[in-house]
mmCIF file of C-alpha atoms in Angstrom:
data_model
loop_
_atom_site.group_PDB
_atom_site.id
_atom_site.type_symbol
_atom_site.label_atom_id
_atom_site.label_comp_id
_atom_site.label_asym_id
_atom_site.label_seq_id
_atom_site.Cartn_x
_atom_site.Cartn_y
_atom_site.Cartn_z
ATOM 1 C CA UNK Y 3 -25.701 9.834 12.154
ATOM 2 C CA UNK Y 4 -26.389 13.544 11.797
ATOM 3 C CA UNK Y 5 -23.989 15.549 9.628
ATOM 4 C CA UNK Y 6 -23.279 17.770 12.641
ATOM 5 C CA UNK Y 7 -22.182 14.706 14.650
ATOM 6 C CA UNK Y 8 -19.610 13.826 11.979
ATOM 7 C CA UNK Y 9 -18.337 17.404 12.011
ATOM 8 C CA UNK Y 10 -18.103 17.377 15.809
ATOM 9 C CA UNK Y 11 -16.213 14.058 16.005
ATOM 10 C CA UNK Y 12 -13.688 15.217 13.390
ATOM 11 C CA UNK Y 13 -13.668 18.854 14.451
ATOM 12 C CA UNK Y 14 -9.881 19.207 14.548
ATOM 13 C CA UNK Y 15 -9.729 18.531 10.784
ATOM 14 C CA UNK Y 16 -12.550 20.925 9.831
ATOM 15 C CA UNK Y 17 -11.500 24.318 8.502
ATOM 16 C CA UNK Y 18 -15.015 25.641 7.853
ATOM 17 C CA UNK Y 19 -18.529 24.273 7.445
ATOM 18 C CA UNK Y 20 -21.953 25.186 6.055
ATOM 19 C CA UNK Y 21 -23.276 24.516 9.573
ATOM 20 C CA UNK Y 22 -21.803 27.866 10.623
ATOM 21 C CA UNK Y 23 -24.197 29.769 8.369
ATOM 22 C CA UNK Y 24 -26.964 27.194 7.769
ATOM 23 C CA UNK Y 25 -27.301 25.143 10.973
ATOM 24 C CA UNK Y 26 -30.759 24.025 9.831
ATOM 25 C CA UNK Y 27 -29.176 22.039 6.977
ATOM 26 C CA UNK Y 28 -28.155 19.053 9.049
ATOM 27 C CA UNK Y 29 -29.084 15.911 7.096
ATOM 28 C CA UNK Y 30 -29.083 12.385 8.435
ATOM 29 C CA UNK Y 31 -26.070 10.580 6.927
ATOM 30 C CA UNK Y 32 -26.423 6.854 6.355
ATOM 31 C CA UNK Y 33 -22.965 6.252 4.942
ATOM 32 C CA UNK Y 34 -20.262 7.379 2.559
ATOM 33 C CA UNK Y 35 -20.127 6.876 -1.193
ATOM 34 C CA UNK Y 36 -18.336 7.621 -4.441
ATOM 35 C CA UNK Y 37 -19.855 10.734 -6.001
ATOM 36 C CA UNK Y 38 -20.971 9.015 -9.207
ATOM 37 C CA UNK Y 39 -23.084 6.613 -7.107
ATOM 38 C CA UNK Y 40 -24.294 9.105 -4.523
ATOM 39 C CA UNK Y 41 -27.886 9.131 -3.326
ATOM 40 C CA UNK Y 42 -29.805 11.146 -0.771
ATOM 41 C CA UNK Y 43 -28.516 10.626 2.751
ATOM 42 C CA UNK Y 44 -24.938 9.923 1.657
ATOM 43 C CA UNK Y 45 -21.688 11.815 2.232
ATOM 44 C CA UNK Y 46 -19.190 12.201 -0.627
ATOM 45 C CA UNK Y 47 -15.955 14.095 -1.153
ATOM 46 C CA UNK Y 48 -14.431 16.323 -3.827
ATOM 47 C CA UNK Y 49 -10.697 15.818 -4.278
ATOM 48 C CA UNK Y 50 -9.518 18.858 -6.257
ATOM 49 C CA UNK Y 51 -10.651 20.494 -9.483
ATOM 50 C CA UNK Y 52 -10.757 17.239 -11.442
ATOM 51 C CA UNK Y 53 -13.993 16.334 -9.669
ATOM 52 C CA UNK Y 54 -15.378 19.828 -9.099
ATOM 53 C CA UNK Y 55 -18.176 19.379 -11.653
ATOM 54 C CA UNK Y 56 -19.809 16.810 -9.364
ATOM 55 C CA UNK Y 57 -20.892 19.631 -7.045
ATOM 56 C CA UNK Y 58 -23.496 20.575 -9.664
ATOM 57 C CA UNK Y 59 -24.694 17.027 -10.356
ATOM 58 C CA UNK Y 60 -24.315 14.885 -7.241
ATOM 59 C CA UNK Y 61 -27.338 13.613 -5.335
ATOM 60 C CA UNK Y 62 -25.336 13.389 -2.088
ATOM 61 C CA UNK Y 63 -26.816 15.192 0.913
ATOM 62 C CA UNK Y 64 -23.419 16.393 2.125
ATOM 63 C CA UNK Y 65 -19.926 16.895 0.756
ATOM 64 C CA UNK Y 66 -16.372 17.084 1.993
ATOM 65 C CA UNK Y 67 -14.774 19.925 0.037
ATOM 66 C CA UNK Y 68 -11.313 21.406 -0.387
ATOM 67 C CA UNK Y 69 -10.649 24.923 0.857
ATOM 68 C CA UNK Y 70 -12.185 26.433 -2.278
ATOM 69 C CA UNK Y 71 -14.734 29.193 -1.693
ATOM 70 C CA UNK Y 72 -16.222 28.846 -5.176
ATOM 71 C CA UNK Y 73 -17.063 25.172 -4.589
ATOM 72 C CA UNK Y 74 -18.430 25.980 -1.153
ATOM 73 C CA UNK Y 75 -20.704 28.648 -2.662
ATOM 74 C CA UNK Y 76 -21.919 26.183 -5.316
ATOM 75 C CA UNK Y 77 -22.747 23.563 -2.712
ATOM 76 C CA UNK Y 78 -24.585 26.073 -0.538
ATOM 77 C CA UNK Y 79 -26.634 27.256 -3.530
ATOM 78 C CA UNK Y 80 -27.734 23.670 -4.176
ATOM 79 C CA UNK Y 81 -28.711 23.179 -0.527
ATOM 80 C CA UNK Y 82 -25.911 20.656 0.097
ATOM 81 C CA UNK Y 83 -24.326 20.625 3.535
ATOM 82 C CA UNK Y 84 -20.532 20.707 3.423
ATOM 83 C CA UNK Y 85 -17.294 20.582 5.371
ATOM 84 C CA UNK Y 86 -14.111 22.219 4.036
ATOM 85 C CA UNK Y 87 -10.720 20.747 4.886
ATOM 86 C CA UNK Y 88 -7.189 21.017 3.430
ATOM 87 C CA UNK Y 89 -7.148 17.283 2.581
ATOM 88 C CA UNK Y 90 -10.638 15.998 1.644
ATOM 89 C CA UNK Y 91 -9.449 12.453 0.913
ATOM 90 C CA UNK Y 92 -7.863 12.102 4.346
ATOM 91 C CA UNK Y 93 -11.014 13.498 5.990
ATOM 92 C CA UNK Y 94 -13.092 11.013 3.947
ATOM 93 C CA UNK Y 95 -10.907 8.165 5.224
ATOM 94 C CA UNK Y 96 -11.393 9.314 8.810
ATOM 95 C CA UNK Y 97 -15.143 9.616 8.271
ATOM 96 C CA UNK Y 98 -15.373 6.040 6.959
ATOM 97 C CA UNK Y 99 -13.974 4.859 10.287
ATOM 98 C CA UNK Y 100 -17.028 6.403 12.020
ATOM 99 C CA UNK Y 101 -19.314 4.069 10.055
ATOM 100 C CA UNK Y 102 -17.218 0.945 9.599
ATOM 101 C CA UNK Y 103 -14.702 -1.006 11.646
ATOM 102 C CA UNK Y 104 -13.071 -4.222 10.378
ATOM 103 C CA UNK Y 105 -14.106 -7.520 11.937
ATOM 104 C CA UNK Y 106 -12.278 -8.019 15.221
ATOM 105 C CA UNK Y 107 -12.867 -11.348 16.983
ATOM 106 C CA UNK Y 108 -12.896 -11.607 20.756
ATOM 107 C CA UNK Y 109 -9.676 -12.915 22.341
ATOM 108 C CA UNK Y 110 -9.516 -16.719 22.461
ATOM 109 C CA UNK Y 111 -7.473 -19.689 21.318
ATOM 110 C CA UNK Y 112 -9.615 -21.942 19.172
ATOM 111 C CA UNK Y 113 -9.480 -25.587 20.312
ATOM 112 C CA UNK Y 114 -8.483 -26.712 16.797
ATOM 113 C CA UNK Y 115 -5.343 -24.542 16.814
ATOM 114 C CA UNK Y 116 -2.027 -26.376 17.207
ATOM 115 C CA UNK Y 117 0.163 -24.385 19.598
ATOM 116 C CA UNK Y 118 3.583 -25.720 20.616
ATOM 117 C CA UNK Y 119 4.047 -25.729 24.402
ATOM 118 C CA UNK Y 120 7.161 -23.534 24.118
ATOM 119 C CA UNK Y 121 5.256 -20.755 22.326
ATOM 120 C CA UNK Y 122 4.771 -17.534 24.319
ATOM 121 C CA UNK Y 123 1.336 -15.979 23.862
ATOM 122 C CA UNK Y 124 0.625 -12.430 25.061
ATOM 123 C CA UNK Y 125 -2.526 -11.011 26.614
ATOM 124 C CA UNK Y 126 -5.888 -10.779 24.841
ATOM 125 C CA UNK Y 127 -4.702 -12.649 21.739
ATOM 126 C CA UNK Y 128 -7.043 -14.239 19.201
ATOM 127 C CA UNK Y 129 -5.837 -17.457 17.543
ATOM 128 C CA UNK Y 130 -8.348 -18.825 15.069
ATOM 129 C CA UNK Y 131 -9.273 -22.324 13.883
ATOM 130 C CA UNK Y 132 -6.511 -24.564 12.496
ATOM 131 C CA UNK Y 133 -3.708 -22.096 13.153
ATOM 132 C CA UNK Y 134 -0.320 -23.823 13.505
ATOM 133 C CA UNK Y 135 2.217 -22.266 15.875
ATOM 134 C CA UNK Y 136 5.588 -23.986 16.097
ATOM 135 C CA UNK Y 137 8.312 -24.055 18.769
ATOM 136 C CA UNK Y 138 9.734 -20.850 20.197
ATOM 137 C CA UNK Y 139 7.164 -18.516 18.665
ATOM 138 C CA UNK Y 140 6.460 -15.274 20.541
ATOM 139 C CA UNK Y 141 3.168 -13.421 20.060
ATOM 140 C CA UNK Y 142 2.576 -9.964 21.536
ATOM 141 C CA UNK Y 143 -0.459 -8.573 23.327
ATOM 142 C CA UNK Y 144 -3.760 -8.143 21.447
ATOM 143 C CA UNK Y 145 -2.444 -9.777 18.300
ATOM 144 C CA UNK Y 146 -5.051 -11.305 15.994
ATOM 145 C CA UNK Y 147 -4.248 -14.459 14.019
ATOM 146 C CA UNK Y 148 -7.030 -15.609 11.716
ATOM 147 C CA UNK Y 149 -7.719 -19.227 10.680
ATOM 148 C CA UNK Y 150 -5.124 -21.463 9.014
ATOM 149 C CA UNK Y 151 -2.152 -19.167 9.530
ATOM 150 C CA UNK Y 152 1.146 -21.035 9.915
ATOM 151 C CA UNK Y 153 3.956 -19.675 12.095
ATOM 152 C CA UNK Y 154 7.265 -21.519 11.688
ATOM 153 C CA UNK Y 155 9.701 -21.893 14.630
ATOM 154 C CA UNK Y 156 11.022 -18.818 16.452
ATOM 155 C CA UNK Y 157 8.789 -16.311 14.690
ATOM 156 C CA UNK Y 158 8.097 -13.118 16.647
ATOM 157 C CA UNK Y 159 4.784 -11.279 16.247
ATOM 158 C CA UNK Y 160 4.439 -7.789 17.764
ATOM 159 C CA UNK Y 161 1.629 -6.235 19.769
ATOM 160 C CA UNK Y 162 -1.650 -5.677 17.894
ATOM 161 C CA UNK Y 163 -0.342 -7.327 14.732
ATOM 162 C CA UNK Y 164 -3.062 -8.684 12.434
ATOM 163 C CA UNK Y 165 -2.453 -11.818 10.365
ATOM 164 C CA UNK Y 166 -5.220 -12.724 7.939
ATOM 165 C CA UNK Y 167 -6.195 -16.269 7.005
ATOM 166 C CA UNK Y 168 -3.770 -18.512 5.129
ATOM 167 C CA UNK Y 169 -0.660 -16.353 5.354
ATOM 168 C CA UNK Y 170 2.583 -18.159 6.193
ATOM 169 C CA UNK Y 171 5.409 -16.768 8.316
ATOM 170 C CA UNK Y 172 8.679 -18.683 7.999
ATOM 171 C CA UNK Y 173 11.320 -19.338 10.624
ATOM 172 C CA UNK Y 174 12.962 -16.540 12.605
ATOM 173 C CA UNK Y 175 10.879 -13.831 10.941
ATOM 174 C CA UNK Y 176 10.188 -10.826 13.151
ATOM 175 C CA UNK Y 177 6.990 -8.869 12.588
ATOM 176 C CA UNK Y 178 6.656 -5.575 14.461
ATOM 177 C CA UNK Y 179 3.782 -3.993 16.315
ATOM 178 C CA UNK Y 180 0.664 -2.952 14.374
ATOM 179 C CA UNK Y 181 1.703 -4.813 11.221
ATOM 180 C CA UNK Y 182 -0.970 -6.258 8.924
ATOM 181 C CA UNK Y 183 -0.296 -9.338 6.789
ATOM 182 C CA UNK Y 184 -3.019 -10.187 4.277
ATOM 183 C CA UNK Y 185 -4.182 -13.595 3.107
ATOM 184 C CA UNK Y 186 -1.805 -15.706 1.061
ATOM 185 C CA UNK Y 187 1.279 -13.624 1.829
ATOM 186 C CA UNK Y 188 4.494 -15.531 2.529
ATOM 187 C CA UNK Y 189 6.976 -13.732 4.758
ATOM 188 C CA UNK Y 190 10.468 -15.136 5.207
ATOM 189 C CA UNK Y 191 10.330 -17.869 2.591
ATOM 190 C CA UNK Y 192 13.576 -19.032 1.006
ATOM 191 C CA UNK Y 193 15.326 -16.574 -1.271
ATOM 192 C CA UNK Y 194 16.155 -17.639 -4.815
ATOM 193 C CA UNK Y 195 19.712 -18.749 -4.125
ATOM 194 C CA UNK Y 196 21.403 -21.234 -6.455
ATOM 195 C CA UNK Y 197 25.070 -21.562 -7.443
ATOM 196 C CA UNK Y 198 25.904 -22.824 -10.965
ATOM 197 C CA UNK Y 199 28.166 -25.872 -11.165
ATOM 198 C CA UNK Y 200 29.212 -28.268 -13.917
ATOM 199 C CA UNK Y 201 26.521 -30.605 -12.613
ATOM 200 C CA UNK Y 202 23.766 -28.029 -12.537
ATOM 201 C CA UNK Y 203 22.486 -25.716 -9.832
ATOM 202 C CA UNK Y 204 23.655 -26.112 -6.229
ATOM 203 C CA UNK Y 205 21.103 -24.892 -3.679
ATOM 204 C CA UNK Y 206 22.441 -22.299 -1.247
ATOM 205 C CA UNK Y 207 20.669 -22.580 2.075
ATOM 206 C CA UNK Y 208 18.937 -19.390 3.156
ATOM 207 C CA UNK Y 209 19.969 -18.942 6.779
ATOM 208 C CA UNK Y 210 18.951 -15.280 7.134
ATOM 209 C CA UNK Y 211 15.642 -13.807 8.211
ATOM 210 C CA UNK Y 212 13.052 -11.156 7.405
ATOM 211 C CA UNK Y 213 12.288 -8.220 9.688
ATOM 212 C CA UNK Y 214 9.184 -6.086 9.329
ATOM 213 C CA UNK Y 215 9.350 -2.936 11.442
ATOM 214 C CA UNK Y 216 6.279 -1.474 13.164
ATOM 215 C CA UNK Y 217 3.247 -0.530 11.070
ATOM 216 C CA UNK Y 218 4.192 -2.397 7.890
ATOM 217 C CA UNK Y 219 1.311 -3.729 5.781
ATOM 218 C CA UNK Y 220 1.781 -6.559 3.266
ATOM 219 C CA UNK Y 221 -0.868 -7.266 0.641
ATOM 220 C CA UNK Y 222 -2.483 -10.471 -0.509
ATOM 221 C CA UNK Y 223 -0.239 -13.097 -2.142
ATOM 222 C CA UNK Y 224 2.924 -11.025 -1.759
ATOM 223 C CA UNK Y 225 6.269 -12.632 -0.950
ATOM 224 C CA UNK Y 226 9.202 -11.260 1.039
ATOM 225 C CA UNK Y 227 12.194 -13.628 0.898
ATOM 226 C CA UNK Y 228 14.878 -14.261 3.470
ATOM 227 C CA UNK Y 229 18.553 -14.199 2.346
ATOM 228 C CA UNK Y 230 21.341 -16.742 2.598
ATOM 229 C CA UNK Y 231 22.892 -14.645 5.374
ATOM 230 C CA UNK Y 232 21.848 -11.421 7.087
ATOM 231 C CA UNK Y 233 18.361 -10.003 6.743
ATOM 232 C CA UNK Y 234 15.689 -8.623 4.470
ATOM 233 C CA UNK Y 235 14.240 -5.553 6.208
ATOM 234 C CA UNK Y 236 11.103 -3.510 5.567
ATOM 235 C CA UNK Y 237 11.076 -0.087 7.264
ATOM 236 C CA UNK Y 238 8.449 1.325 9.577
ATOM 237 C CA UNK Y 239 5.047 2.231 8.119
ATOM 238 C CA UNK Y 240 5.858 1.007 4.602
ATOM 239 C CA UNK Y 241 2.811 -0.255 2.685
ATOM 240 C CA UNK Y 242 3.082 -3.127 0.217
ATOM 241 C CA UNK Y 243 0.255 -3.949 -2.189
ATOM 242 C CA UNK Y 244 -0.890 -7.345 -3.517
ATOM 243 C CA UNK Y 245 1.281 -9.668 -5.629
ATOM 244 C CA UNK Y 246 4.581 -7.976 -4.808
ATOM 245 C CA UNK Y 247 7.884 -9.875 -4.829
ATOM 246 C CA UNK Y 248 10.717 -8.583 -2.628
ATOM 247 C CA UNK Y 249 13.977 -10.442 -3.185
ATOM 248 C CA UNK Y 250 16.327 -11.799 -0.554
ATOM 249 C CA UNK Y 251 18.594 -9.342 1.239
ATOM 250 C CA UNK Y 252 16.707 -6.247 0.102
ATOM 251 C CA UNK Y 253 16.279 -3.261 2.404
ATOM 252 C CA UNK Y 254 13.292 -0.945 2.100
ATOM 253 C CA UNK Y 255 13.095 2.298 4.066
ATOM 254 C CA UNK Y 256 10.312 3.898 6.050
ATOM 255 C CA UNK Y 257 6.988 5.219 4.712
ATOM 256 C CA UNK Y 258 7.358 3.726 1.239
ATOM 257 C CA UNK Y 259 4.405 2.754 -0.974
ATOM 258 C CA UNK Y 260 4.858 -0.259 -3.247
ATOM 259 C CA UNK Y 261 1.990 -0.956 -5.650
ATOM 260 C CA UNK Y 262 0.762 -4.249 -7.060
ATOM 261 C CA UNK Y 263 2.976 -6.577 -9.099
ATOM 262 C CA UNK Y 264 6.211 -4.786 -8.288
ATOM 263 C CA UNK Y 265 9.130 -7.189 -8.439
ATOM 264 C CA UNK Y 266 12.589 -6.560 -7.073
ATOM 265 C CA UNK Y 267 15.581 -8.867 -7.233
ATOM 266 C CA UNK Y 268 17.924 -9.542 -4.335
ATOM 267 C CA UNK Y 269 20.040 -6.956 -2.564
ATOM 268 C CA UNK Y 270 18.008 -3.909 -3.611
ATOM 269 C CA UNK Y 271 18.252 -0.857 -1.326
ATOM 270 C CA UNK Y 272 15.251 1.480 -1.254
ATOM 271 C CA UNK Y 273 15.328 4.757 0.708
ATOM 272 C CA UNK Y 274 12.606 6.440 2.756
ATOM 273 C CA UNK Y 275 9.379 7.763 1.252
ATOM 274 C CA UNK Y 276 9.875 6.011 -2.097
ATOM 275 C CA UNK Y 277 6.893 5.274 -4.376
ATOM 276 C CA UNK Y 278 7.006 2.306 -6.745
ATOM 277 C CA UNK Y 279 3.973 2.208 -9.030
ATOM 278 C CA UNK Y 280 2.391 -0.933 -10.449
ATOM 279 C CA UNK Y 281 4.553 -3.532 -12.215
ATOM 280 C CA UNK Y 282 7.852 -1.766 -11.610
ATOM 281 C CA UNK Y 283 10.754 -4.183 -11.993
ATOM 282 C CA UNK Y 284 14.088 -3.620 -10.233
ATOM 283 C CA UNK Y 285 17.334 -5.438 -11.041
ATOM 284 C CA UNK Y 286 19.559 -6.859 -8.304
ATOM 285 C CA UNK Y 287 21.606 -4.597 -6.020
ATOM 286 C CA UNK Y 288 20.067 -1.365 -7.335
ATOM 287 C CA UNK Y 289 19.921 1.600 -4.943
ATOM 288 C CA UNK Y 290 16.938 3.966 -4.947
ATOM 289 C CA UNK Y 291 17.259 7.248 -3.051
ATOM 290 C CA UNK Y 292 14.816 8.854 -0.637
ATOM 291 C CA UNK Y 293 11.510 10.136 -2.076
ATOM 292 C CA UNK Y 294 12.253 8.799 -5.560
ATOM 293 C CA UNK Y 295 9.343 7.662 -7.745
ATOM 294 C CA UNK Y 296 9.280 4.935 -10.383
ATOM 295 C CA UNK Y 297 6.140 5.178 -12.522
ATOM 296 C CA UNK Y 298 4.118 2.172 -13.688
ATOM 297 C CA UNK Y 299 5.999 -0.594 -15.532
ATOM 298 C CA UNK Y 300 9.366 1.152 -15.156
ATOM 299 C CA UNK Y 301 12.314 -1.191 -15.607
ATOM 300 C CA UNK Y 302 14.986 -0.032 -13.168
ATOM 301 C CA UNK Y 303 18.501 -1.196 -14.123
ATOM 302 C CA UNK Y 304 20.503 1.733 -12.710
ATOM 303 C CA UNK Y 305 20.568 3.555 -9.383
ATOM 304 C CA UNK Y 306 17.999 6.338 -8.902
ATOM 305 C CA UNK Y 307 19.151 9.458 -6.996
ATOM 306 C CA UNK Y 308 16.994 10.890 -4.221
ATOM 307 C CA UNK Y 309 13.922 12.802 -5.367
ATOM 308 C CA UNK Y 310 14.134 11.678 -9.000
ATOM 309 C CA UNK Y 311 11.154 10.415 -11.029
ATOM 310 C CA UNK Y 312 11.827 7.727 -13.651
ATOM 311 C CA UNK Y 313 9.695 6.137 -16.376
ATOM 312 C CA UNK Y 314 10.078 3.557 -19.121
ATOM 313 C CA UNK Y 315 11.963 0.375 -19.991
ATOM 314 C CA UNK Y 316 14.793 0.861 -19.255
ATOM 315 C CA UNK Y 317 13.859 3.613 -16.821
ATOM 316 C CA UNK Y 318 15.033 7.130 -17.677
ATOM 317 C CA UNK Y 319 14.186 10.529 -16.148
ATOM 318 C CA UNK Y 320 10.465 11.142 -16.518
ATOM 319 C CA UNK Y 321 10.716 14.458 -18.363
ATOM 320 C CA UNK Y 322 13.148 12.938 -20.844
ATOM 321 C CA UNK Y 323 10.723 10.051 -21.368
ATOM 322 C CA UNK Y 324 7.898 12.513 -22.124
ATOM 323 C CA UNK Y 325 10.044 14.240 -24.757
ATOM 324 C CA UNK Y 326 11.109 10.895 -26.240
ATOM 325 C CA UNK Y 327 7.483 9.739 -26.384
ATOM 326 C CA UNK Y 328 6.528 12.835 -28.362
ATOM 327 C CA UNK Y 329 9.297 12.049 -30.860
ATOM 328 C CA UNK Y 330 8.369 8.358 -30.965
ATOM 329 C CA UNK Y 331 4.875 9.171 -32.230
ATOM 330 C CA UNK Y 332 6.444 11.098 -35.103
ATOM 331 C CA UNK Y 333 8.876 8.344 -36.144
ATOM 332 C CA UNK Y 334 6.804 7.156 -39.156
ATOM 333 C CA UNK Y 335 6.608 10.719 -40.458
ATOM 334 C CA UNK Y 336 10.316 11.300 -39.798
ATOM 335 C CA UNK Y 337 11.224 8.010 -41.507
ATOM 336 C CA UNK Y 338 9.190 8.985 -44.564
ATOM 337 C CA UNK Y 339 10.961 12.348 -44.708
ATOM 338 C CA UNK Y 340 14.360 10.658 -44.351
ATOM 339 C CA UNK Y 341 13.609 8.314 -47.258
ATOM 340 C CA UNK Y 342 12.585 11.250 -49.446
ATOM 341 C CA UNK Y 343 15.801 13.082 -48.564
ATOM 342 C CA UNK Y 344 17.853 10.033 -49.518
ATOM 343 C CA UNK Y 345 16.109 9.851 -52.910
ATOM 344 C CA UNK Y 346 16.988 13.484 -53.669
ATOM 345 C CA UNK Y 347 20.704 13.059 -52.946
#
């Protein structure tokens, strides 16, 4: 694909381009690449000043640049075609879609699939080999269910939902339109509900359900548990990474990002636009306000107000953690000084 074709197809996101002044520099682009691996015929992107030095060293034939005239001048001087846009990473993501589309099977129901006669299947649905669909299941139009998925009774799957191989959706779970569930994920499994007695633990049946609103994505081997009563709900367009555990009865808002190995106990309430970095742990019934951020490995034992950033175990305000870390590094020196002061008393 010519560089000019890429620019034309994504024209609404282009602020300026070297094609305006050097239309003869229109290389053939064979694909997209990370800058450190770039070769001739590839398109790369510069995301801010951290990577600006690559303009002088990359072998890429074309670049997606930020709105930085200095970088644009550098690229032009090296003979590299470029596009400038306010968000190079987003443009890069859109450009990838011009070269690659995920595997999408043609609509069919494989003869090895086990589909209960009471199940309702929408139009243009793909159901792959050895899928098991139990009684009362409803599947929307153009849904795609890859091999060996299991849908328990009365599950609802929305239009265009994509369920990858070997995920399991437990009873009464509702999955909205355009959701993506990756391999090995378990949605709506039993919450961890046990009552202590003098004879040991008594199992509390988990009669609730899980609801995923439209556009939710759940990563590989993640688990979202149903509660004893009520629901566990994940808000619209929230993205959940691999190996995440969401406890029974939790509520997560819209447009959140939850990174790998996050674990939250039951009854947690997470607002809209929240970011939970890798390995964050959240105690039961904690409330996290809108747009809050918990950095990697934070141990959250107290509520987090809206917009706050927390770090550490236990989690404290991020700026306070930075100050404490600076002091922590000096503790051996401070201890030595304290011992000397004690000797002089």
